[in-house]
Tab-separated table of C-alpha atoms and ligand atoms in Angstrom:
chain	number	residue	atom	x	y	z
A	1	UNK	CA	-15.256	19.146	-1.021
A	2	UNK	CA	-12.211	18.870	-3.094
A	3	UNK	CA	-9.786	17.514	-0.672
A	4	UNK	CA	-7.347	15.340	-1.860
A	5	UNK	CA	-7.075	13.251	1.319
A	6	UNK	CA	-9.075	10.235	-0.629
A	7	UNK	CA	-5.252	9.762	-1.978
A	8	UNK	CA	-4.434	7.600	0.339
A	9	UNK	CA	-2.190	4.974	-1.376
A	10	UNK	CA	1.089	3.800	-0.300
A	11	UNK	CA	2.217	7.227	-2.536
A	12	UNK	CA	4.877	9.096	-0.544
A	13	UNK	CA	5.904	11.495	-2.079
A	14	UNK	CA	3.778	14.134	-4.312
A	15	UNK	CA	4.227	17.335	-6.172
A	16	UNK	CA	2.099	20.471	-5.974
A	17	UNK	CA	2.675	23.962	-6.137
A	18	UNK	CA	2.055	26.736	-3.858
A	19	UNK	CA	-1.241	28.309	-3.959
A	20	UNK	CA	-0.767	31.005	-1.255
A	21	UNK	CA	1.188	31.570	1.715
A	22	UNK	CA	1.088	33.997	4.674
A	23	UNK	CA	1.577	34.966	8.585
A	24	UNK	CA	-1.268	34.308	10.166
A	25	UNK	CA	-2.028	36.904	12.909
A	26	UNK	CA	-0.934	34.081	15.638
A	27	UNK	CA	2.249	34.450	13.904
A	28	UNK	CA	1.981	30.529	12.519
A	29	UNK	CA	2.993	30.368	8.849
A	30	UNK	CA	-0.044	29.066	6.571
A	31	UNK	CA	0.358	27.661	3.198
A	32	UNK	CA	-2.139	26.346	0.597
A	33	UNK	CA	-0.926	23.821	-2.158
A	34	UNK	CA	-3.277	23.465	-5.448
A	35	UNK	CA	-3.089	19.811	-4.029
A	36	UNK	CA	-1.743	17.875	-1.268
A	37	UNK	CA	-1.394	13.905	0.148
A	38	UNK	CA	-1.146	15.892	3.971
A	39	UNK	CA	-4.290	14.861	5.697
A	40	UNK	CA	-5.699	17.741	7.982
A	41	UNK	CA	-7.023	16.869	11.477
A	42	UNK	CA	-10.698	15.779	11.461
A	43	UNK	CA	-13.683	13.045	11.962
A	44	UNK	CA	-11.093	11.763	15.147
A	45	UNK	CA	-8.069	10.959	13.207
A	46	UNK	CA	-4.903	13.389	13.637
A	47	UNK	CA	-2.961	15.410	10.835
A	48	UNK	CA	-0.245	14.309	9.178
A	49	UNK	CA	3.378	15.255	9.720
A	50	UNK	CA	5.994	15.479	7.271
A	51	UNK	CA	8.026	17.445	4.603
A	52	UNK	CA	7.836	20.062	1.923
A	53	UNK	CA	10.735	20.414	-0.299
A	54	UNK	CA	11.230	23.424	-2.946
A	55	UNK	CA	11.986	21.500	-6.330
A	56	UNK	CA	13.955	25.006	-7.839
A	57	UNK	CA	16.762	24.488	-4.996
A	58	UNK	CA	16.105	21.520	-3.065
A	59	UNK	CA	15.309	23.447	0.216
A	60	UNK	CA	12.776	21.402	2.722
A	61	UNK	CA	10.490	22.567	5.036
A	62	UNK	CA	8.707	20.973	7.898
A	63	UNK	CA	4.839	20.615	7.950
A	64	UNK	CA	4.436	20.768	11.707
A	65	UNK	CA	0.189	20.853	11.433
A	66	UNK	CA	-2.329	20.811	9.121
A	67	UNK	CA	-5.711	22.270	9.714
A	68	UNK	CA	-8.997	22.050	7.642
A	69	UNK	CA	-10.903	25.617	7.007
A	70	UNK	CA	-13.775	25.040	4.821
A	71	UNK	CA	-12.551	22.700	1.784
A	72	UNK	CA	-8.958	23.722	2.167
A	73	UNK	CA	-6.394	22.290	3.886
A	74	UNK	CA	-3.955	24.829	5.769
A	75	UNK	CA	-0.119	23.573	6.544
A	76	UNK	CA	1.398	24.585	9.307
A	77	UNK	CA	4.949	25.534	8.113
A	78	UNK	CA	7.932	24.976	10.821
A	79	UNK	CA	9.933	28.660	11.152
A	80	UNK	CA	13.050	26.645	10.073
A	81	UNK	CA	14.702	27.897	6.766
A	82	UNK	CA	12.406	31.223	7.188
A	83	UNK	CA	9.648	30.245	4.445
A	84	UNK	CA	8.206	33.597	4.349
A	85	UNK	CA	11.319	34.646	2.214
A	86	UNK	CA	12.047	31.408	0.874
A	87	UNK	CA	8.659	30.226	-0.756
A	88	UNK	CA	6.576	32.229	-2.897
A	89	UNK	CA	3.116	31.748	-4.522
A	90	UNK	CA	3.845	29.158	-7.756
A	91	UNK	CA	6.535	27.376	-6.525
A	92	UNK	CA	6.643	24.034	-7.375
A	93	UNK	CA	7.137	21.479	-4.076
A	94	UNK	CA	7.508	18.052	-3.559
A	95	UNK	CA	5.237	16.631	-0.373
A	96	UNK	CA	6.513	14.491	1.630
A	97	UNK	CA	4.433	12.711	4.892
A	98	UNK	CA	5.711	10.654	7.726
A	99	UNK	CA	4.351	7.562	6.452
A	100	UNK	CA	5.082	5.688	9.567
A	101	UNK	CA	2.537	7.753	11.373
A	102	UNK	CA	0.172	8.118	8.310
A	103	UNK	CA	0.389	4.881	8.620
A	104	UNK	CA	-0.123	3.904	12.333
A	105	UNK	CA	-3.274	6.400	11.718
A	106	UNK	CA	-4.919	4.409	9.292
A	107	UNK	CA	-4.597	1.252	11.475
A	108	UNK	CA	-6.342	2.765	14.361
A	109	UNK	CA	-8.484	4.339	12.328
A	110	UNK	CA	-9.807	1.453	9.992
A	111	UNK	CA	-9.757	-0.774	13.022
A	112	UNK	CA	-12.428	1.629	14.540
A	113	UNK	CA	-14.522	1.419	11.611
A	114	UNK	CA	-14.336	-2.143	11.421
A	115	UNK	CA	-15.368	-2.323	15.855
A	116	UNK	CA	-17.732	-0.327	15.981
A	117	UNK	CA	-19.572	-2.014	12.905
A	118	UNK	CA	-19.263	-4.738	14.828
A	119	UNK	CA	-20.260	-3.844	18.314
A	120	UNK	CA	-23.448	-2.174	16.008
A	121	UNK	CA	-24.386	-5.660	13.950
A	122	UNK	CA	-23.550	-7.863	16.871
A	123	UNK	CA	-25.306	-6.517	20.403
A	124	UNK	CA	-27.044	-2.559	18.915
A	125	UNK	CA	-24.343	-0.967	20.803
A	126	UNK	CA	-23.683	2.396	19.304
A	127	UNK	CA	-20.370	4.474	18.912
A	128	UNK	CA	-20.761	8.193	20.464
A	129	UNK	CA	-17.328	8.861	19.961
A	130	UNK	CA	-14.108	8.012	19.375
A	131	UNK	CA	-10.469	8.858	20.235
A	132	UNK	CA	-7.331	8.261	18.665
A	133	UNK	CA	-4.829	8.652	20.909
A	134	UNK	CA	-0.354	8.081	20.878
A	135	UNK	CA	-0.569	5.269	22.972
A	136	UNK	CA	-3.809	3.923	22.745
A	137	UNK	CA	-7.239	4.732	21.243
A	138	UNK	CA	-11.074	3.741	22.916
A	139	UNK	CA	-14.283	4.028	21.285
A	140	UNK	CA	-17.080	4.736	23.563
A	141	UNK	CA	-20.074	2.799	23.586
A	142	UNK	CA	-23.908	3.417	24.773
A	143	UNK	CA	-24.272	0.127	25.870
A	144	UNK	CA	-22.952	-1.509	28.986
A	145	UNK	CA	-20.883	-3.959	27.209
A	146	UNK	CA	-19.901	-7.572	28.933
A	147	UNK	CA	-16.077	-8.650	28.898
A	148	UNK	CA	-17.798	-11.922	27.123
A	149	UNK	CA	-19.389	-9.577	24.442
A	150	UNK	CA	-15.763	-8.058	23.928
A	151	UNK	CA	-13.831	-11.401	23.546
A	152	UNK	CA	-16.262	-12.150	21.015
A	153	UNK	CA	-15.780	-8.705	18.837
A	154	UNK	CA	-12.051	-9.191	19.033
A	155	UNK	CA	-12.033	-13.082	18.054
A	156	UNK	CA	-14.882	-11.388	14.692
A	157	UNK	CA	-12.120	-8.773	14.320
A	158	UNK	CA	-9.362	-10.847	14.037
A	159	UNK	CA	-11.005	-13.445	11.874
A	160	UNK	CA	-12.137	-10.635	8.828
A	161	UNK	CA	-8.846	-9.663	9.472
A	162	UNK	CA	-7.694	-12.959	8.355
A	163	UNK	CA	-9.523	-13.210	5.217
A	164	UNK	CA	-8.492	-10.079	4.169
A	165	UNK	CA	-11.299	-8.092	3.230
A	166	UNK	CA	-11.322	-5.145	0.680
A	167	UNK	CA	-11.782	-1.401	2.223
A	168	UNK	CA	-13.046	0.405	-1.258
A	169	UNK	CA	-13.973	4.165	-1.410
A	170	UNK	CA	-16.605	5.594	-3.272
A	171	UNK	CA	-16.979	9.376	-3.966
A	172	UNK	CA	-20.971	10.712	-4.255
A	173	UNK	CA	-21.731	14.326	-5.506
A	174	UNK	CA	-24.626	14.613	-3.132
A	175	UNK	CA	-24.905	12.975	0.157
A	176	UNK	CA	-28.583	11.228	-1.375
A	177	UNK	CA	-27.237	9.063	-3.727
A	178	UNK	CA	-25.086	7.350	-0.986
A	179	UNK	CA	-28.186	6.056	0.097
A	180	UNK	CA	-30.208	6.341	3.138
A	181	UNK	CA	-27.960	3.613	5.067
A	182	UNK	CA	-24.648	5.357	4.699
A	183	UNK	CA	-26.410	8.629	5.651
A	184	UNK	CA	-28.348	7.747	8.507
A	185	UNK	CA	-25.272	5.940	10.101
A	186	UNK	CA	-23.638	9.044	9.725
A	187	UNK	CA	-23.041	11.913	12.644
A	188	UNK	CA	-23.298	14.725	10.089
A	189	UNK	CA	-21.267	16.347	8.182
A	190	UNK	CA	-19.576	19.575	9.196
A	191	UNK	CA	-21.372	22.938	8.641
A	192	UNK	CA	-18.575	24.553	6.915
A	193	UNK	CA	-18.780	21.632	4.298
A	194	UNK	CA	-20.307	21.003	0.918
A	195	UNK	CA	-20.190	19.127	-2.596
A	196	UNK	CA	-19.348	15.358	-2.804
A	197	UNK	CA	-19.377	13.450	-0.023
A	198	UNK	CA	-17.044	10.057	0.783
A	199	UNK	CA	-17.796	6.603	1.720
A	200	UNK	CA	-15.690	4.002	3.057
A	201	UNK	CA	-16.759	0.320	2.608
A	202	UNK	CA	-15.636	-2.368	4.300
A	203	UNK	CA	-17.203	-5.159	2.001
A	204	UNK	CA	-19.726	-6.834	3.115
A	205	UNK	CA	-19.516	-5.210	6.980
A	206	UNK	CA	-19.724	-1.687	6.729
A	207	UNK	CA	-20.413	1.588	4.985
A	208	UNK	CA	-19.604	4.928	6.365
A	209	UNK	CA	-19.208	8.308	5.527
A	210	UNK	CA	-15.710	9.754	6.544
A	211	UNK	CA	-12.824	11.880	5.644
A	212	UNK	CA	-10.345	10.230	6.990
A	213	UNK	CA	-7.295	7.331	5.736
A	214	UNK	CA	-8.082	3.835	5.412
A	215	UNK	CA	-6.103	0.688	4.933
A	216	UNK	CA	-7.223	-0.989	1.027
A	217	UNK	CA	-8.231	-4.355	2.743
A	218	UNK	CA	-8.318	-5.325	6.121
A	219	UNK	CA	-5.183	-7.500	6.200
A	220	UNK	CA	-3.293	-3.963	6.382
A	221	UNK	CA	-4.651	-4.254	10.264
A	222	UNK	CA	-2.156	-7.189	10.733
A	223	UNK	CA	-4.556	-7.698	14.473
A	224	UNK	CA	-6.504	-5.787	16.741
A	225	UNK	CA	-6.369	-6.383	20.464
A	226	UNK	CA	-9.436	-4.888	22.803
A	227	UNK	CA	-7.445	-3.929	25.886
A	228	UNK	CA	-10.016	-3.321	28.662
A	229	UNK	CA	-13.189	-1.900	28.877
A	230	UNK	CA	-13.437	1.380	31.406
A	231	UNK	CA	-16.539	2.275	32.565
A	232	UNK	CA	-17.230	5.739	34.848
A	233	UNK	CA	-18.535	9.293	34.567
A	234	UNK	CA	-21.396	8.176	32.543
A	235	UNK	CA	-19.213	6.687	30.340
A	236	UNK	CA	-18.340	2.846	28.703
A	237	UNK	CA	-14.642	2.941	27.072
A	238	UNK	CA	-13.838	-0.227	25.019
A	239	UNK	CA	-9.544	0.696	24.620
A	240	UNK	CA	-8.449	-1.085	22.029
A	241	UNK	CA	-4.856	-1.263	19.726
A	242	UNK	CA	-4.478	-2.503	16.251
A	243	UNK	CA	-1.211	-3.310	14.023
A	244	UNK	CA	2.130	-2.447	15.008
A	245	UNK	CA	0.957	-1.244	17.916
A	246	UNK	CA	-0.115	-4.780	19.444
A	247	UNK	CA	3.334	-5.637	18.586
A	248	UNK	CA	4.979	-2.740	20.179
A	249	UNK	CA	3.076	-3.400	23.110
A	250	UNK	CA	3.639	-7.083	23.145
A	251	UNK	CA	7.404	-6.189	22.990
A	252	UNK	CA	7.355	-3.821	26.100
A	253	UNK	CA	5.088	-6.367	28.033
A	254	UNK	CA	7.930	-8.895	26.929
A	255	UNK	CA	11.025	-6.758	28.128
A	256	UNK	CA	9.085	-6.086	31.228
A	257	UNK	CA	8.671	-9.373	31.996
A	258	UNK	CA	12.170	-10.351	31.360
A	259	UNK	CA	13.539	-7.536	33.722
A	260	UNK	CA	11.444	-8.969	36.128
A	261	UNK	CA	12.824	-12.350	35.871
A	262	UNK	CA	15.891	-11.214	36.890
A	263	UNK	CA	13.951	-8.606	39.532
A	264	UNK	CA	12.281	-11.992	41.496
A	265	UNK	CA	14.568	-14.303	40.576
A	266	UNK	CA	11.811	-16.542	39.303
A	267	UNK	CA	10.020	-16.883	36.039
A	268	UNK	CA	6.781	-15.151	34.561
A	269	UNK	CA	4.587	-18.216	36.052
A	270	UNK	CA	5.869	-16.852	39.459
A	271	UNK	CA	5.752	-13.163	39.338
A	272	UNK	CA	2.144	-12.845	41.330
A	273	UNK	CA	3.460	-15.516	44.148
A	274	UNK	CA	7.301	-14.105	44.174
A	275	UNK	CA	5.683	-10.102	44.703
A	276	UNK	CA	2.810	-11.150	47.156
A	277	UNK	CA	6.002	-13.119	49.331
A	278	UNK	CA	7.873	-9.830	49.255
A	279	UNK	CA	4.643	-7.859	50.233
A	280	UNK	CA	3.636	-9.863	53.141
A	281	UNK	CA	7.957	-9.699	54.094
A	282	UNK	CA	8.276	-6.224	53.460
A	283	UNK	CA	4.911	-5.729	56.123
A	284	UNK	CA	6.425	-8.129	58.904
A	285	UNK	CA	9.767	-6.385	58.975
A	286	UNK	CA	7.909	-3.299	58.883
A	287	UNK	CA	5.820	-4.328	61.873
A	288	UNK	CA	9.412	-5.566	63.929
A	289	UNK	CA	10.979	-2.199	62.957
A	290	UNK	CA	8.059	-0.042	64.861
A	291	UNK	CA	8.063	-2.861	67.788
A	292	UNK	CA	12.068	-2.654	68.184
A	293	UNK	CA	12.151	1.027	67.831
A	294	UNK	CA	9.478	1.443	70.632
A	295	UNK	CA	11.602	-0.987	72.508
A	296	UNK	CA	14.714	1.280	72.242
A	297	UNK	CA	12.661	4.542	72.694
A	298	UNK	CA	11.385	2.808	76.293
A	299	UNK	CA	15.491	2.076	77.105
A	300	UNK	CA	16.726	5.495	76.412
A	301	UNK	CA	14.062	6.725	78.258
A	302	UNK	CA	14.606	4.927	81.468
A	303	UNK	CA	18.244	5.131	80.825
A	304	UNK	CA	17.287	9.131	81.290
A	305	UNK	CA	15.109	8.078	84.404
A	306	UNK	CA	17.668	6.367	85.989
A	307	UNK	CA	20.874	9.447	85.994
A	308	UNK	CA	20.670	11.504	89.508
A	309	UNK	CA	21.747	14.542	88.350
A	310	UNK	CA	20.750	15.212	84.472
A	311	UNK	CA	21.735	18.280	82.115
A	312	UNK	CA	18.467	20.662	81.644
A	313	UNK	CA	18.691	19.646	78.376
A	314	UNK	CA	18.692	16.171	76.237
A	315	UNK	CA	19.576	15.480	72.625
A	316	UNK	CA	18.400	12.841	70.434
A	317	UNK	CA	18.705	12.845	67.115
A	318	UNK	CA	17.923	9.787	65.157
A	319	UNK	CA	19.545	9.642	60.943
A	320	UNK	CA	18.071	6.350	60.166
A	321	UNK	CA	14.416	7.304	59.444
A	322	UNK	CA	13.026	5.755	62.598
A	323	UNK	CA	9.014	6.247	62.592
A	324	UNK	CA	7.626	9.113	64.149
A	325	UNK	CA	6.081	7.437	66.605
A	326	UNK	CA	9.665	6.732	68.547
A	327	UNK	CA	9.766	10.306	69.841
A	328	UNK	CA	6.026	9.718	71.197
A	329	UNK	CA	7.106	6.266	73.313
A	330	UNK	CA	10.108	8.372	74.263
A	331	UNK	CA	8.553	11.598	75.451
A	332	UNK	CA	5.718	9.337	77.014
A	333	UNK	CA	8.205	6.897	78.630
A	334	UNK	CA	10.747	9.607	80.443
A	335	UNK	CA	10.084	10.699	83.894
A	336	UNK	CA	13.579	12.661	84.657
A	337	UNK	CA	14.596	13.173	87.760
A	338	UNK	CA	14.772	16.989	87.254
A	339	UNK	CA	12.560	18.978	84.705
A	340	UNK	CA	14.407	18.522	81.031
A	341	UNK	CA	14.526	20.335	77.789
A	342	UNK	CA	13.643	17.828	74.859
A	343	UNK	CA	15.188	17.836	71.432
A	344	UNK	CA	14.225	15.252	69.186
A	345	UNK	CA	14.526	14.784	65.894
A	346	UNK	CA	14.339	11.794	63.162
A	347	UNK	CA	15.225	12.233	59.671
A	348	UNK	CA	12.946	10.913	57.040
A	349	UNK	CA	15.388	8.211	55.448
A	350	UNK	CA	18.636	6.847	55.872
A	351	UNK	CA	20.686	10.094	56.283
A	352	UNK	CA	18.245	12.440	54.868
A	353	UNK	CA	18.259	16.123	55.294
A	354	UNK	CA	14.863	16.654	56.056
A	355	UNK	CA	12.754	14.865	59.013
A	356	UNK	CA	10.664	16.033	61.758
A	357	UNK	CA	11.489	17.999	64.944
A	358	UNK	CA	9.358	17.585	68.544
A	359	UNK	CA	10.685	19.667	71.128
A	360	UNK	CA	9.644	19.604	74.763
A	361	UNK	CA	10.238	21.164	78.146
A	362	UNK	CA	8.639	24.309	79.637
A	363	UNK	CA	6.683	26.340	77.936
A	364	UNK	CA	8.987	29.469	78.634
A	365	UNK	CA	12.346	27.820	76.911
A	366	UNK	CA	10.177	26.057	74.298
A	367	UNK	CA	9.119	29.274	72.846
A	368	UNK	CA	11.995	30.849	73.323
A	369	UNK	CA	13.864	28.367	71.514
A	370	UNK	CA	11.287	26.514	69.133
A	371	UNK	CA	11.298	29.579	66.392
A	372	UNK	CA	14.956	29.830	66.238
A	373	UNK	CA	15.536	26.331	65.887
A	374	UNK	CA	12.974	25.890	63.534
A	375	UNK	CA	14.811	28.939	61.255
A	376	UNK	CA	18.209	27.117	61.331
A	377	UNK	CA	17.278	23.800	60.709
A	378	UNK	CA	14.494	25.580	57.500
A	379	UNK	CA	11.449	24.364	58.610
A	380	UNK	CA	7.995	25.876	59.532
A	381	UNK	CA	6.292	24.492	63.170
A	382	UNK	CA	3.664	25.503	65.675
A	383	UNK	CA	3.492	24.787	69.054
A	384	UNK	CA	1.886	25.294	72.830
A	385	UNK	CA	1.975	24.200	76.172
A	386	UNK	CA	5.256	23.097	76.334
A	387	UNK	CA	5.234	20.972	72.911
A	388	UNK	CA	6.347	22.299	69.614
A	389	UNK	CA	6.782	20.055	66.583
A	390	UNK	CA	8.002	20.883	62.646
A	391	UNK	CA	9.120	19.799	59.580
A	392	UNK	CA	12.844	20.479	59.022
A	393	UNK	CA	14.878	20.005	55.851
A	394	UNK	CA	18.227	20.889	57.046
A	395	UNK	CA	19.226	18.403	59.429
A	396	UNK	CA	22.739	18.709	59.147
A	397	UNK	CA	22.476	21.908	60.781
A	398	UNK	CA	21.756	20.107	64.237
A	399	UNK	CA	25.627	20.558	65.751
A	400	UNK	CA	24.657	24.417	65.463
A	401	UNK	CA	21.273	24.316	67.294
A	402	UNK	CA	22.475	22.734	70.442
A	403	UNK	CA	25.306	25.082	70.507
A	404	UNK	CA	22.307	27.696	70.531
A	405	UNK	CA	20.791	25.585	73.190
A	406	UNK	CA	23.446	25.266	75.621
A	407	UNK	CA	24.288	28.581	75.422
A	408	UNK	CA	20.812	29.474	76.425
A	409	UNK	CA	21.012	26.802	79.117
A	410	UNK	CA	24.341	28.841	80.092
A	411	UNK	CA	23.401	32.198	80.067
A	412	UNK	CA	19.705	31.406	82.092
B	1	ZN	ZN1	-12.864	6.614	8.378
């Protein structure tokens, strides 16, 4: 394998020259350098991103991807300054990653090396996989880990961290001479691969075959934090974050907080007490609401009851997002004095377009009216017997529909 990947010094910028370059059939443009610093996707770590820049005329290109095929690595040119008739075969380029994310890789990924070693020295848990991901990254285990055993692994973690241990690399020409540890401990090698093989030591802890980028001691991990452990579908998660990402998190955990201090009014010590008060508030005013509105449905209703001589046909249209369960007590409550057409309705929210209709009355003006209603106010209902209910989203259409109703009324 002659990748050049094992370059993985604080080097940012490199020069190479083109090898080939062509349109793919998928239309991406593909280039091959005699040599690059990019790092193509593979053994769980992500590409690199970055920069190619023509050294005859300054002209830069974008490396959106970069793929392995066999021993070569394929870039992934952006379609930005047209490379197809801007590069050519022998060109001489200067490669350019962004180092911020080669370098955020390399923390997640050394940190994995270094936890899983551990989880495998300290309790024979084994890694089955592992995945690096933009926010976060887990490793997932075979064994059903305890949130004791994890403290423990993160306090180990932290404290090689601390004495900043080397990370060395050593390059074999056949997978043998790494010797049966390293190759054992391995997952295998890919089948489209062959020739000398890698292995990453982490002195004294671990040694691993891999491909990927690696801090040069373990003080490079600044910390690693194990986040939670997730455990379902068969499987046992251990999330965990390492370098600038603790911090990053530790910063949005810290704004968060402070927004909330301002939020409750109270400090950090008082978040779970101020939020449980407003919970148990919010649900008793919630309770009062339903009891008052079923008090107010009962009035109106015998309000209704008590008029001699009503119109065939009563409006009540609620904009304050009253529960549902007002036009129940209502309908339930009302005895008129002569048989009534009932149009109800009750927006979702404060003012809200859209809310629920219940019409009642009988059956012969309900369906005769129900459908049309339902059309101007856009919604979609069913009904029988009398009783038609539906979902409306144009509520401000309701000064229309009872001129369609009296009219009706009118003209029966
Ligand atoms: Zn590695």
């Amino acid at each position: 394998m002659v990748f050049q990947c094992q370059r993985n010094s604080f080097q940012k910028e490199y020069t190479s020259t083109i090898e080939s370059i062509q349109k793919a059939e998928n239309g991406l443009i593909e280039v091959i350098f005699a040599d690059t610093v990019f790092f193509p996707e593979g053994g769980g770590q992500p590409n690199d991103e970055g920069t190619v820049t023509k050294l005859a005329d300054q002209q830069e290109f974008q490396v959106k991807n970069v793929i392995r095929r066999g021993p070569k690595a394929i870039h992934i040119l952006s379609d930005d300054n047209d490379p197809m008739a801007n590069l050519k075969v022998g060109d001489e380029i200067a490669q350019k990653i962004n180092w911020n994310r080669r370098f955020d890789h390399m923390q997640q990924h050394s940190a994995q090396h270094l936890i899983t070693s551990l989880f495998e020295t300290e309790y024979n848990y084994n890694t089955k996989a592992w995945w690096l991901g933009t926010e976060s990254s887990y490793i997932e285990l075979d064994g059903d880990i305890k949130p004791q055993e994890m403290l423990n692994i993160e306090r180990l973690c932290n404290d090689y961290i601390s004495q900043a241990i080397p990370v060395s690399l050593e390059i074999f020409e056949k997978p043998e001479d790494a010797g049966d540890e390293v190759t054992r401990a391995s997952r295998g090698l890919p089948v489209d691969l062959s020739g000398p093989i890698r292995v990453i030591k982490i002195e004294g802890i671990d040694s691993n075959m891999c491909c990927g980028t690696h801090v040069k001691n373990l003080a490079q991990l600044q910390v690693i934090k194990l986040m939670s452990i997730e455990k379902g579908k068969g499987k046992i998660l251990v999330h965990f974050l390492a370098g600038n990402r603790v911090i990053r998190k530790l910063d949005e955990a810290y704004q968060r907080e402070l927004d909330l201090n301002v939020l409750l009014n109270g400090g950090p010590d008082y978040h779970k007490d101020l939020i449980k008060k407003l919970q148990t508030t919010s649900k008793n005013s919630q309770k009062t609401i339903q009891k008052l509105s079923r008090e107010l449905a009962a009035i109106l209703a015998q309000q209704l009851n008590d008029q001699p001589n009503p119109n065939p046909y009563y409006f009540l249209h609620r904009s304050d997002g009253v529960e549902v369960d007002f036009a129940n007590t209502f309908l339930r409550t009302a005895k008129p004095k002569s048989p009534i057409f009932f149009f109800i309705t009750i927006s979702d929210g404060i003012d809200s377009k859209s809310g629920s209709l219940v019409l009642q009355g009988c059956p012969e003006d309900v369906d005769a009216l129900g459908g049309e209603i339902a059309k101007i106010l856009d919604g979609k209902g069913n009904g029988k017997n009398g009783r038609y209910q539906a979902k409306v989203t144009k509520l401000n259409k309701l000064k229309e529909c009872e001129e369609f109703v009296k009219k009706y009324f009118e003209n029966k």
